[in-house]
Short mmCIF file of C-alpha atoms in Angstrom, two decimals:
data_model
loop_
_atom_site.label_atom_id
_atom_site.label_comp_id
_atom_site.label_asym_id
_atom_site.label_seq_id
_atom_site.Cartn_x
_atom_site.Cartn_y
_atom_site.Cartn_z
CA UNK B 1 5.15 -21.37 8.53
CA UNK B 2 4.53 -24.75 10.17
CA UNK B 3 2.70 -24.92 13.46
CA UNK B 4 4.83 -23.84 16.38
CA UNK B 5 4.36 -24.41 20.08
CA UNK B 6 5.88 -21.18 21.44
CA UNK B 7 3.37 -18.72 22.87
CA UNK B 8 2.63 -15.46 21.04
CA UNK B 9 4.17 -12.32 22.57
CA UNK B 10 0.85 -10.47 22.23
CA UNK B 11 -2.10 -12.07 23.99
CA UNK B 12 -4.30 -14.16 21.71
CA UNK B 13 -7.94 -13.09 21.25
CA UNK B 14 -10.17 -16.17 21.55
CA UNK B 15 -7.83 -18.43 19.57
CA UNK B 16 -8.64 -22.18 19.74
CA UNK B 17 -6.01 -24.88 19.71
CA UNK B 18 -7.19 -26.45 16.43
CA UNK B 19 -8.69 -25.30 13.13
CA UNK B 20 -10.07 -26.65 9.90
CA UNK B 21 -7.86 -26.31 6.83
CA UNK B 22 -7.74 -27.32 3.14
CA UNK B 23 -4.72 -29.54 2.71
CA UNK B 24 -3.24 -30.74 -0.54
CA UNK B 25 -1.89 -34.34 -0.43
CA UNK B 26 -1.36 -34.81 -4.18
CA UNK B 27 -2.85 -34.48 -7.61
CA UNK B 28 -6.67 -34.29 -7.30
CA UNK B 29 -6.39 -34.83 -3.54
CA UNK B 30 -7.33 -31.84 -1.36
CA UNK B 31 -8.86 -32.68 1.99
CA UNK B 32 -10.43 -30.59 4.74
CA UNK B 33 -8.66 -31.58 7.91
CA UNK B 34 -8.19 -30.49 11.50
CA UNK B 35 -4.78 -28.95 12.19
CA UNK B 36 -3.12 -27.17 15.11
CA UNK B 37 -3.48 -23.42 15.00
CA UNK B 38 -0.01 -22.07 14.21
CA UNK B 39 1.70 -19.63 16.63
CA UNK B 40 3.34 -16.48 15.26
CA UNK B 41 7.09 -16.08 15.52
CA UNK B 42 9.17 -12.91 15.60
CA UNK B 43 7.67 -10.30 13.34
CA UNK B 44 4.68 -12.50 12.47
CA UNK B 45 0.97 -12.08 12.90
CA UNK B 46 -1.71 -14.68 13.37
CA UNK B 47 -4.68 -13.83 11.19
CA UNK B 48 -8.16 -15.23 11.78
CA UNK B 49 -8.99 -15.72 8.09
CA UNK B 50 -12.31 -14.18 7.05
CA UNK B 51 -12.04 -14.70 3.26
CA UNK B 52 -9.66 -16.68 1.09
CA UNK B 53 -9.59 -16.75 -2.68
CA UNK B 54 -9.01 -19.64 -5.03
CA UNK B 55 -6.47 -18.93 -7.76
CA UNK B 56 -5.82 -20.51 -11.16
CA UNK B 57 -2.54 -21.69 -9.76
CA UNK B 58 -4.41 -23.65 -7.08
CA UNK B 59 -6.67 -25.19 -9.68
CA UNK B 60 -3.75 -25.99 -11.95
CA UNK B 61 -1.82 -27.66 -9.12
CA UNK B 62 -4.93 -29.66 -8.13
CA UNK B 63 -5.49 -30.82 -11.73
CA UNK B 64 -1.99 -31.11 -13.16
CA UNK B 65 0.45 -30.97 -10.21
CA UNK B 66 1.77 -30.81 -7.71
CA UNK B 67 4.68 -29.23 -9.47
CA UNK B 68 4.97 -25.85 -7.70
CA UNK B 69 3.55 -26.90 -4.32
CA UNK B 70 6.22 -28.63 -2.18
CA UNK B 71 4.15 -31.72 -1.57
CA UNK B 72 6.60 -34.19 -3.18
CA UNK B 73 9.80 -32.03 -3.32
CA UNK B 74 11.14 -29.95 -0.46
CA UNK B 75 10.90 -26.18 -0.94
CA UNK B 76 14.48 -24.73 -1.03
CA UNK B 77 13.63 -21.69 1.14
CA UNK B 78 10.92 -22.75 3.57
CA UNK B 79 12.03 -26.39 3.85
CA UNK B 80 8.36 -27.51 3.60
CA UNK B 81 7.77 -31.06 2.29
CA UNK B 82 4.57 -32.97 2.32
CA UNK B 83 0.85 -32.21 2.65
CA UNK B 84 0.33 -28.42 2.72
CA UNK B 85 -2.42 -25.99 3.57
CA UNK B 86 -3.14 -24.16 0.29
CA UNK B 87 -4.40 -20.64 -0.35
CA UNK B 88 -2.34 -17.51 -1.03
CA UNK B 89 -5.15 -14.96 -1.34
CA UNK B 90 -6.51 -14.13 2.07
CA UNK B 91 -7.57 -11.42 4.48
CA UNK B 92 -8.38 -11.50 8.17
CA UNK B 93 -8.20 -10.03 11.64
CA UNK B 94 -4.91 -10.09 13.51
CA UNK B 95 -5.66 -12.01 16.75
CA UNK B 96 -2.12 -12.66 18.04
CA UNK B 97 1.41 -11.58 17.20
CA UNK B 98 5.00 -12.45 17.80
CA UNK B 99 7.60 -10.06 19.18
CA UNK B 100 7.87 -6.90 17.08
CA UNK B 101 4.36 -7.10 15.69
CA UNK B 102 2.21 -6.66 18.78
CA UNK B 103 0.56 -3.45 17.57
CA UNK B 104 -1.10 -5.32 14.71
CA UNK B 105 -3.49 -7.22 17.01
CA UNK B 106 -7.16 -6.22 16.76
CA UNK B 107 -6.88 -4.73 13.23
CA UNK B 108 -8.00 -6.14 9.84
CA UNK B 109 -5.52 -6.76 7.07
CA UNK B 110 -5.07 -8.00 3.53
CA UNK B 111 -1.95 -10.05 3.04
CA UNK B 112 0.27 -10.02 0.00
CA UNK B 113 1.33 -13.63 0.99
CA UNK B 114 4.70 -13.27 -0.74
CA UNK B 115 7.69 -12.99 1.64
CA UNK B 116 11.01 -11.38 0.82
CA UNK B 117 14.31 -11.06 2.70
CA UNK B 118 14.80 -7.30 2.37
CA UNK B 119 18.59 -7.52 1.98
CA UNK B 120 19.44 -9.16 -1.33
CA UNK B 121 20.23 -7.15 -4.50
CA UNK B 122 16.67 -7.47 -5.83
CA UNK B 123 15.10 -6.35 -2.57
CA UNK B 124 17.46 -3.39 -2.35
CA UNK B 125 16.43 -2.45 -5.90
CA UNK B 126 12.74 -2.48 -4.88
CA UNK B 127 11.96 -5.66 -6.79
CA UNK B 128 10.97 -7.69 -3.75
CA UNK B 129 8.97 -10.15 -5.83
CA UNK B 130 12.31 -11.36 -7.31
CA UNK B 131 13.99 -11.83 -3.90
CA UNK B 132 16.54 -14.63 -3.98
CA UNK B 133 14.78 -16.15 -0.94
CA UNK B 134 11.23 -15.30 -2.02
CA UNK B 135 8.44 -17.64 -0.84
CA UNK B 136 4.71 -17.42 -0.66
CA UNK B 137 2.29 -18.60 2.00
CA UNK B 138 -0.02 -21.13 0.32
CA UNK B 139 2.44 -21.89 -2.48
CA UNK B 140 5.67 -22.64 -0.59
CA UNK B 141 4.40 -23.36 2.87
CA UNK B 142 1.06 -23.49 4.74
CA UNK B 143 -1.37 -20.85 3.60
CA UNK B 144 -4.73 -19.22 4.20
CA UNK B 145 -7.49 -21.65 3.13
CA UNK B 146 -7.91 -22.35 6.81
CA UNK B 147 -9.28 -20.85 9.99
CA UNK B 148 -5.97 -19.19 10.86
CA UNK B 149 -2.63 -18.44 9.17
CA UNK B 150 0.64 -16.87 10.28
CA UNK B 151 2.36 -14.33 8.02
CA UNK B 152 5.09 -11.74 8.44
CA UNK B 153 3.66 -8.37 9.37
CA UNK B 154 5.54 -6.79 6.46
CA UNK B 155 3.20 -8.58 4.04
CA UNK B 156 0.10 -6.87 5.47
CA UNK B 157 -1.88 -3.79 4.43
CA UNK B 158 -4.59 -2.57 6.74
CA UNK B 159 -8.15 -2.69 5.55
CA UNK B 160 -9.62 0.71 6.47
CA UNK B 161 -12.98 1.36 8.00
CA UNK B 162 -15.61 -1.37 7.73
CA UNK B 163 -15.16 -2.37 4.12
CA UNK B 164 -16.79 -5.68 3.36
CA UNK B 165 -14.71 -8.85 3.50
CA UNK B 166 -16.04 -10.05 0.10
CA UNK B 167 -14.60 -7.03 -1.73
CA UNK B 168 -11.33 -6.96 0.18
CA UNK B 169 -10.91 -10.69 -0.47
CA UNK B 170 -9.84 -9.66 -3.95
CA UNK B 171 -6.89 -7.51 -2.83
CA UNK B 172 -4.02 -9.96 -3.42
CA UNK B 173 -5.06 -11.05 -6.96
CA UNK B 174 -5.84 -7.45 -7.89
CA UNK B 175 -2.31 -6.46 -6.76
CA UNK B 176 -0.97 -9.11 -9.09
CA UNK B 177 -2.99 -7.62 -11.94
CA UNK B 178 -1.84 -4.11 -11.13
CA UNK B 179 1.77 -5.23 -11.21
CA UNK B 180 1.25 -6.89 -14.58
CA UNK B 181 -0.35 -3.76 -15.99
CA UNK B 182 2.70 -1.73 -14.88
CA UNK B 183 5.03 -4.33 -16.37
CA UNK B 184 3.26 -4.04 -19.69
CA UNK B 185 4.43 -0.47 -20.05
CA UNK B 186 1.11 0.44 -21.76
CA UNK B 187 0.65 4.20 -22.07
CA UNK B 188 -0.82 7.01 -24.12
CA UNK B 189 -1.25 6.15 -27.77
CA UNK B 190 -0.90 2.40 -27.30
CA UNK B 191 -3.19 -0.17 -28.78
CA UNK B 192 -3.33 -2.92 -26.17
CA UNK B 193 -4.65 -6.42 -26.93
CA UNK B 194 -5.53 -8.46 -23.84
CA UNK B 195 -5.74 -12.21 -24.66
CA UNK B 196 -7.95 -13.73 -22.02
CA UNK B 197 -10.49 -11.81 -19.93
CA UNK B 198 -10.77 -14.29 -17.10
CA UNK B 199 -9.85 -13.56 -13.48
CA UNK B 200 -6.27 -12.37 -14.01
CA UNK B 201 -7.17 -10.61 -17.26
CA UNK B 202 -9.94 -8.73 -15.44
CA UNK B 203 -7.55 -7.57 -12.74
CA UNK B 204 -5.09 -6.42 -15.37
CA UNK B 205 -7.83 -4.38 -16.98
CA UNK B 206 -8.29 -2.58 -13.67
CA UNK B 207 -4.65 -1.52 -13.86
CA UNK B 208 -4.89 -0.45 -17.52
CA UNK B 209 -7.89 1.83 -16.98
CA UNK B 210 -7.30 5.15 -18.75
CA UNK B 211 -3.70 4.37 -19.67
CA UNK B 212 -3.95 3.46 -23.35
CA UNK B 213 -5.69 4.75 -26.51
CA UNK B 214 -7.39 1.42 -27.14
CA UNK B 215 -7.74 -1.75 -25.03
CA UNK B 216 -9.03 -4.70 -27.05
CA UNK B 217 -10.04 -7.77 -25.01
CA UNK B 218 -10.27 -11.24 -26.63
CA UNK B 219 -11.98 -14.21 -25.06
CA UNK B 220 -14.32 -17.08 -25.81
CA UNK B 221 -16.91 -16.26 -23.12
CA UNK B 222 -19.57 -13.59 -23.66
CA UNK B 223 -20.04 -12.90 -19.97
CA UNK B 224 -16.30 -12.30 -19.42
CA UNK B 225 -16.26 -10.01 -22.42
CA UNK B 226 -19.19 -8.00 -21.09
CA UNK B 227 -17.36 -7.62 -17.77
CA UNK B 228 -14.25 -6.55 -19.64
CA UNK B 229 -16.20 -3.66 -21.16
CA UNK B 230 -17.41 -2.59 -17.73
CA UNK B 231 -13.77 -2.65 -16.53
CA UNK B 232 -12.58 -0.36 -19.29
CA UNK B 233 -11.94 -2.36 -22.44
CA UNK B 234 -12.77 -0.12 -25.37
CA UNK B 235 -13.74 -3.05 -27.54
CA UNK B 236 -14.14 -6.80 -27.12
CA UNK B 237 -14.20 -9.76 -29.51
CA UNK B 238 -15.36 -13.32 -29.13
CA UNK B 239 -12.70 -15.49 -30.84
CA UNK B 240 -14.37 -18.89 -30.54
CA UNK B 241 -14.72 -19.15 -34.32
CA UNK B 242 -12.19 -16.56 -35.41
CA UNK B 243 -8.44 -16.60 -35.84
CA UNK B 244 -7.40 -14.09 -33.17
CA UNK B 245 -4.24 -13.10 -35.07
CA UNK B 246 -6.13 -12.26 -38.23
CA UNK B 247 -8.79 -10.45 -36.19
CA UNK B 248 -6.21 -8.27 -34.47
CA UNK B 249 -4.58 -7.42 -37.81
CA UNK B 250 -8.03 -6.50 -39.19
CA UNK B 251 -9.12 -4.24 -36.37
CA UNK B 252 -5.74 -2.49 -36.26
CA UNK B 253 -5.57 -1.78 -40.01
CA UNK B 254 -3.03 -4.49 -40.59
CA UNK B 255 -0.54 -3.04 -38.12
CA UNK B 256 -1.07 -5.23 -35.04
CA UNK B 257 -1.04 -4.46 -31.33
CA UNK B 258 1.59 -2.14 -29.83
CA UNK B 259 1.24 -4.09 -26.56
CA UNK B 260 -0.09 -7.64 -26.36
CA UNK B 261 -0.80 -9.16 -22.92
CA UNK B 262 -1.18 -12.93 -22.95
CA UNK B 263 -3.15 -13.94 -19.84
CA UNK B 264 -4.32 -17.53 -20.61
CA UNK B 265 -1.25 -19.73 -20.68
CA UNK B 266 -3.02 -22.04 -23.12
CA UNK B 267 -1.11 -24.07 -25.62
CA UNK B 268 -0.31 -22.04 -28.76
CA UNK B 269 -1.36 -18.77 -27.25
CA UNK B 270 2.24 -17.59 -26.69
CA UNK B 271 2.99 -17.84 -30.44
CA UNK B 272 -0.27 -16.15 -31.35
CA UNK B 273 0.55 -13.30 -29.02
CA UNK B 274 3.87 -12.77 -30.72
CA UNK B 275 2.27 -12.95 -34.15
CA UNK B 276 -0.39 -10.31 -33.41
CA UNK B 277 2.20 -7.74 -32.21
CA UNK B 278 3.43 -4.97 -34.50
CA UNK B 279 6.97 -3.95 -35.38
CA UNK B 280 8.67 -2.51 -32.34
CA UNK B 281 5.81 -3.65 -30.09
CA UNK B 282 5.89 -5.52 -26.79
CA UNK B 283 4.50 -8.77 -25.54
CA UNK B 284 3.80 -9.39 -21.84
CA UNK B 285 3.42 -13.07 -20.86
CA UNK B 286 1.23 -13.46 -17.79
CA UNK B 287 -0.42 -16.88 -18.09
CA UNK B 288 1.63 -19.91 -17.06
CA UNK B 289 1.61 -22.69 -19.65
CA UNK B 290 1.31 -26.22 -18.23
CA UNK B 291 3.55 -27.66 -20.95
CA UNK B 292 6.64 -26.36 -22.79
CA UNK B 293 5.72 -24.20 -25.78
CA UNK B 294 7.39 -24.21 -29.18
CA UNK B 295 7.97 -20.67 -30.52
CA UNK B 296 8.99 -19.51 -33.99
CA UNK B 297 11.10 -16.54 -32.87
CA UNK B 298 12.62 -15.51 -36.19
CA UNK B 299 9.66 -13.30 -37.28
CA UNK B 300 9.59 -11.78 -33.78
CA UNK B 301 13.29 -10.92 -33.88
CA UNK B 302 12.97 -9.47 -37.36
CA UNK B 303 10.24 -7.11 -36.09
CA UNK B 304 12.24 -6.16 -32.99
CA UNK B 305 9.42 -7.15 -30.60
CA UNK B 306 10.23 -6.90 -26.89
CA UNK B 307 9.25 -9.92 -24.72
CA UNK B 308 8.43 -9.19 -21.08
CA UNK B 309 7.16 -11.36 -18.22
CA UNK B 310 5.61 -10.67 -14.88
CA UNK B 311 5.62 -12.35 -11.45
CA UNK B 312 3.38 -11.84 -8.46
CA UNK B 313 3.47 -8.19 -7.22
CA UNK B 314 5.57 -5.73 -5.29
CA UNK B 315 3.73 -5.69 -1.97
CA UNK B 316 4.61 -2.20 -0.85
CA UNK B 317 3.58 -0.69 -4.15
CA UNK B 318 0.71 -2.81 -5.53
CA UNK B 319 -1.18 -4.09 -2.47
CA UNK B 320 -2.02 -0.65 -1.01
CA UNK B 321 -3.34 0.49 -4.38
CA UNK B 322 -5.43 -2.68 -4.66
CA UNK B 323 -6.99 -2.13 -1.26
CA UNK B 324 -7.81 1.46 -2.27
CA UNK B 325 -9.39 0.49 -5.57
CA UNK B 326 -11.60 -2.06 -3.87
CA UNK B 327 -13.09 0.37 -1.33
CA UNK B 328 -16.10 1.49 -3.38
CA UNK B 329 -17.20 -2.08 -4.21
CA UNK B 330 -17.49 -1.56 -7.97
CA UNK B 331 -14.79 -4.04 -8.92
CA UNK B 332 -16.11 -6.65 -6.53
CA UNK B 333 -19.67 -6.27 -7.85
CA UNK B 334 -18.39 -7.02 -11.33
CA UNK B 335 -16.04 -9.91 -10.57
CA UNK B 336 -17.30 -11.78 -7.52
CA UNK B 337 -18.95 -15.12 -7.93
CA UNK B 338 -19.81 -17.51 -5.12
CA UNK B 339 -18.72 -17.38 -1.49
CA UNK B 340 -18.45 -20.99 -0.37
CA UNK B 341 -17.37 -22.95 2.71
CA UNK B 342 -14.28 -25.16 3.03
CA UNK B 343 -16.35 -28.31 2.54
CA UNK B 344 -17.37 -27.07 -0.94
CA UNK B 345 -13.82 -26.14 -1.99
CA UNK B 346 -13.23 -28.98 -4.39
CA UNK B 347 -16.63 -29.38 -6.03
CA UNK B 348 -17.65 -25.68 -6.18
CA UNK B 349 -14.21 -24.16 -6.34
CA UNK B 350 -11.23 -26.07 -7.65
CA UNK B 351 -13.02 -28.23 -10.22
CA UNK B 352 -15.10 -25.40 -11.87
CA UNK B 353 -12.09 -23.11 -11.91
CA UNK B 354 -9.99 -25.78 -13.58
CA UNK B 355 -12.73 -26.42 -16.12
CA UNK B 356 -13.23 -22.70 -16.85
CA UNK B 357 -16.82 -22.79 -15.61
CA UNK B 358 -16.48 -20.93 -12.33
CA UNK B 359 -19.09 -18.15 -12.04
CA UNK B 360 -16.73 -15.28 -11.36
CA UNK B 361 -14.10 -15.09 -8.64
CA UNK B 362 -14.83 -17.69 -5.96
CA UNK B 363 -14.07 -16.84 -2.35
CA UNK B 364 -14.07 -19.12 0.70
CA UNK B 365 -15.39 -18.30 4.11
CA UNK B 366 -13.50 -20.84 6.25
CA UNK B 367 -16.01 -20.44 9.13
CA UNK B 368 -19.06 -21.60 7.15
#
């Protein structure tokens, strides 16, 4: 997705030659720089970005990385190596297109950001997020925390009508939450425990709505727990001064959760998630730990607990549903925090998100 010099097949609509972009150079080093506006290649669309989200992965890479971003090691699929435009949650207007995507120009889209080949065994099975050549704009090559970004047209879902950019800016992370909720397998009669009601936990709750008998949300922040109740949690518990494993056993009559969803990635939380799950239950790991985790698996094996993981989303299935759920504005009203400009990205975005003090989901308007 690096800048190209070939002209777009569809005429560009007021596209400048250069743009401002948030570029990661290394740990703790994200700079707003001028860069050439990229040109779309075959099957690609150039989006004028109207909103871009900041993800926990972005904050983690800023604080602890780069380990996932190909800043110091070349990406095996995209070939990217070196400073990279970050941002994998973005929406915008298509202002130019390469051959095969000309009819996209002039319409507004949310992008799934993840790119798949369409021909490997995983793609043929419908699990495009596991494609053997999968890569993501903003994680594996230049992304959308910029004025413009090029993406394959296949990653786009049209934003209908005149829905507000702030709400639709949540489409990609909501799609991730919807995919995780599906992966959990939660259904009628289940007692679900969600560990962590932050951003991704909140989006998972949107996918769990109405699917389980009880949804119990655990967190250490009263505001997040209040939001969890608005999003459909049947009960919430502040675990700042409580052993969460003992609490879950108590509120489930000593049985434990039938489905536990671990959405924090914090040290020790993986083991606690296993310990609070009942015989024959299931644990879904969502949060990415920053360090290797020691697990005592013997008790888990002896209770025949299933362990499941989740990755990204299946664009064709999860992104259209996310766009539809965001149309009435209710989810956005509950989850949105600040909308900031690129110049405030580090101090009002990455640092608060890394510290856990961000006031809701932070979006960036790259034209502020």
